[in-house]
Short mmCIF file of C-alpha atoms in Angstrom, two decimals:
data_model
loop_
_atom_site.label_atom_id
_atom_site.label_comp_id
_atom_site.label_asym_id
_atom_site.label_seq_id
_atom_site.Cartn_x
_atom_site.Cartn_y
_atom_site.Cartn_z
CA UNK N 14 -7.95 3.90 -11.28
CA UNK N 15 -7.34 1.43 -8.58
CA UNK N 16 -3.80 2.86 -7.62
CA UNK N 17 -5.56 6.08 -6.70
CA UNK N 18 -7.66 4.75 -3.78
CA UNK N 19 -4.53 3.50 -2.51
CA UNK N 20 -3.20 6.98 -1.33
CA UNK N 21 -6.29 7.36 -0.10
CA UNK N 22 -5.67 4.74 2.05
CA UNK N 23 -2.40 5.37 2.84
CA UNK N 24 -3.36 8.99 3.44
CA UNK N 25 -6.27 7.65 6.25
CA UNK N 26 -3.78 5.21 7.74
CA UNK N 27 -1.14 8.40 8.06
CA UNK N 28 -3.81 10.59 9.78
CA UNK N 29 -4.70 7.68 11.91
CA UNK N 30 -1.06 6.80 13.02
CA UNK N 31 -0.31 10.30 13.90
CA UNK N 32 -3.09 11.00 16.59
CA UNK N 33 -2.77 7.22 18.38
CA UNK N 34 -2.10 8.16 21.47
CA UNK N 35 -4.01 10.95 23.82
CA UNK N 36 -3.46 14.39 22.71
CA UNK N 37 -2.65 13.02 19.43
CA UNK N 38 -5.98 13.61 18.36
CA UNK N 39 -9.54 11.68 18.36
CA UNK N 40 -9.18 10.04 15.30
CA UNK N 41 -6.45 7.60 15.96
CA UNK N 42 -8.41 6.46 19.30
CA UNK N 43 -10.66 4.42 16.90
CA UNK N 44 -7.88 2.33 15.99
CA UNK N 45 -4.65 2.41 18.03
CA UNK N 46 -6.75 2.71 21.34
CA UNK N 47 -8.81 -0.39 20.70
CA UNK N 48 -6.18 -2.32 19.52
CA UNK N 49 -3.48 -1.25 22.68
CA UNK N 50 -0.51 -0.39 20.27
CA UNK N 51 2.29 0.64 22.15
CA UNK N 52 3.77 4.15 21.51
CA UNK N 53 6.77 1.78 19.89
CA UNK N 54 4.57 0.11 17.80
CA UNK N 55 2.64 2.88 16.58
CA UNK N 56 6.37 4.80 15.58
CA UNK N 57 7.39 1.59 13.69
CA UNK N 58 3.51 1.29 12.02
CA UNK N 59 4.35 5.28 10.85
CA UNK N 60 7.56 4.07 9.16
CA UNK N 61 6.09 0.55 7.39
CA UNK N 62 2.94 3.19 6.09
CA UNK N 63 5.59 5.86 4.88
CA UNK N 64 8.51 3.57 3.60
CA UNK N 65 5.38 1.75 1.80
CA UNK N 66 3.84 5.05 0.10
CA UNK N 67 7.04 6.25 -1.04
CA UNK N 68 7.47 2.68 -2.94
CA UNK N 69 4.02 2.79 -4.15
CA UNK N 70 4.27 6.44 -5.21
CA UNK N 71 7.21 5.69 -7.53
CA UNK N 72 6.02 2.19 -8.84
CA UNK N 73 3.01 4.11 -9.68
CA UNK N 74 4.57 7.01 -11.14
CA UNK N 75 6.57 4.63 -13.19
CA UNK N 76 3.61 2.59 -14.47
CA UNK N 77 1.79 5.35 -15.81
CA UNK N 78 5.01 6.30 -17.82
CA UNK N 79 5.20 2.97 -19.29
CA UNK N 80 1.47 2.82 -20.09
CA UNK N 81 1.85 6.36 -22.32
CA UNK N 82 4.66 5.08 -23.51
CA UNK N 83 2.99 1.69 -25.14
CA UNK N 84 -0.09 3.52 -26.12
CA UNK N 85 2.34 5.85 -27.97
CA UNK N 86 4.00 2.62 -29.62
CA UNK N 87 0.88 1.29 -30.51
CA UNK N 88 -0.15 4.05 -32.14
CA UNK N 89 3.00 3.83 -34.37
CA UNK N 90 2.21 1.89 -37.44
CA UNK N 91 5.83 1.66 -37.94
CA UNK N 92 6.41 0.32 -34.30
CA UNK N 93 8.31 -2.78 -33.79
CA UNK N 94 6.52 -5.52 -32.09
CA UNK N 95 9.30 -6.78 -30.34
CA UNK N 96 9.88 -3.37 -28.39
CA UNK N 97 5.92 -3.16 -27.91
CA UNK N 98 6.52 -6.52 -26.31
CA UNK N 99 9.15 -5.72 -24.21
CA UNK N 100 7.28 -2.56 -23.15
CA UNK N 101 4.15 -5.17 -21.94
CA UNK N 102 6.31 -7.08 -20.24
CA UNK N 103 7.80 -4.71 -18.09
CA UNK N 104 4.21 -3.09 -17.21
CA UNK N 105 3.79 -6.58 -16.31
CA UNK N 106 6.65 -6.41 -14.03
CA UNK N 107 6.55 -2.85 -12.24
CA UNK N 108 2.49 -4.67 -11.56
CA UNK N 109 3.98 -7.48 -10.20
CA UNK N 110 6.44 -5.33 -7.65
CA UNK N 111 3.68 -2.96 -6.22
CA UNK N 112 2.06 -6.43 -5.53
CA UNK N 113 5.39 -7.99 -3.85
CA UNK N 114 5.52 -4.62 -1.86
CA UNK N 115 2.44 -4.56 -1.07
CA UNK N 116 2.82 -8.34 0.43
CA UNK N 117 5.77 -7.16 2.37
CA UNK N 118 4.10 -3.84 4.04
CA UNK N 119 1.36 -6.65 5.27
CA UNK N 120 3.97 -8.79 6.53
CA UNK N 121 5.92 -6.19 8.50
CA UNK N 122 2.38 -5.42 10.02
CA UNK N 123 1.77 -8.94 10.71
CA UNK N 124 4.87 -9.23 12.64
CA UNK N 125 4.31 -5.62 14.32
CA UNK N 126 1.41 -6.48 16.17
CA UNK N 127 0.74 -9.46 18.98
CA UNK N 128 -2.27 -11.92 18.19
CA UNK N 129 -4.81 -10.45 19.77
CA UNK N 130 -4.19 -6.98 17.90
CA UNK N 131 -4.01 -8.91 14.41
CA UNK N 132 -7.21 -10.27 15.64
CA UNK N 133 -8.38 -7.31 16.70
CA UNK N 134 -7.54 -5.33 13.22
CA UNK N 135 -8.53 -8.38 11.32
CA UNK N 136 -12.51 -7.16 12.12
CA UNK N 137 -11.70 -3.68 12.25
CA UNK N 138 -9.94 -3.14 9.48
CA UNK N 139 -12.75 -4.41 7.58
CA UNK N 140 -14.54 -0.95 8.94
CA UNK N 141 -11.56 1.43 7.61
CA UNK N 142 -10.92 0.57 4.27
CA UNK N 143 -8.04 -1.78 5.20
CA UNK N 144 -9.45 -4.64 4.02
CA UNK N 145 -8.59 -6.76 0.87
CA UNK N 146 -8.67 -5.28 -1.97
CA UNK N 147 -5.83 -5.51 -4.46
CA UNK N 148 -3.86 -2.67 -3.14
CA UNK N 149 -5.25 -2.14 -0.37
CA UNK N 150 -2.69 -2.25 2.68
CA UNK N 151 -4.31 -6.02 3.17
CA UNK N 152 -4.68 -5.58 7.04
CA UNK N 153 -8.00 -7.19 6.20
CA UNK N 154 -8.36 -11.08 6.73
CA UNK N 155 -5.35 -13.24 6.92
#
């Protein structure tokens, strides 16, 4: 599913955030180092990427509820289409919240870093996954 890949991401951005500076570990050197992120900036990038999986991880949690829930009502032969429509609707909306979070993560980001780290991150986030997929963390192009 496409949620999945998003912890995945979230997960790599995590591991990354927490070994930015030296003797935080190598990994993080491929991104914070190159890009110059203070230790300020990294601390608030930590809190956007945690605040942001916690969201997701609920908003997921409750979409998958919902979805077992319609199948279950469309299953019912007895089911009333008025509650199965409800029950669409608000799949439709717990979609259409992961996707307003998601905007908002990208736009605390955005404001995070200077222009020439945005630039920067623009091309190398391309490399890690960041890029732009639906829920990805849309550090890809602008």
């Amino acid at each position: 599913m496409v949620f999945v890949g998003c912890g995945m991401v979230v997960a790599t951005i995590m591991i990354t955030l927490i070994s930015a500076q030296p003797n935080r570990g190598d990994w993080w050197g491929t991104i914070a180092n190159p890009l110059g992120l203070t230790i300020e900036q990294m601390d608030k990038l930590q809190g956007i990427v945690i605040e942001w999986q916690e969201v997701l991880l609920l908003l997921r949690s409750n979409l998958q509820t919902k979805k077992l829930e319609l199948q279950r009502l469309i299953r019912n032969s007895k089911a009333d289409p008025a509650v199965v429509e409800e029950m669409t609707r608000e799949i439709g909306d717990l979609k259409t919240k992961m996707q307003r979070n998601l905007l908002e993560r990208r736009a605390a980001i955005r404001e995070l870093l200077t222009e020439e780290q945005w630039a920067q991150y623009d091309v190398q986030g391309r490399g890690y996954g960041f890029g732009r997929g639906p829920y990805s963390l849309g550090l890809g192009r602008a």
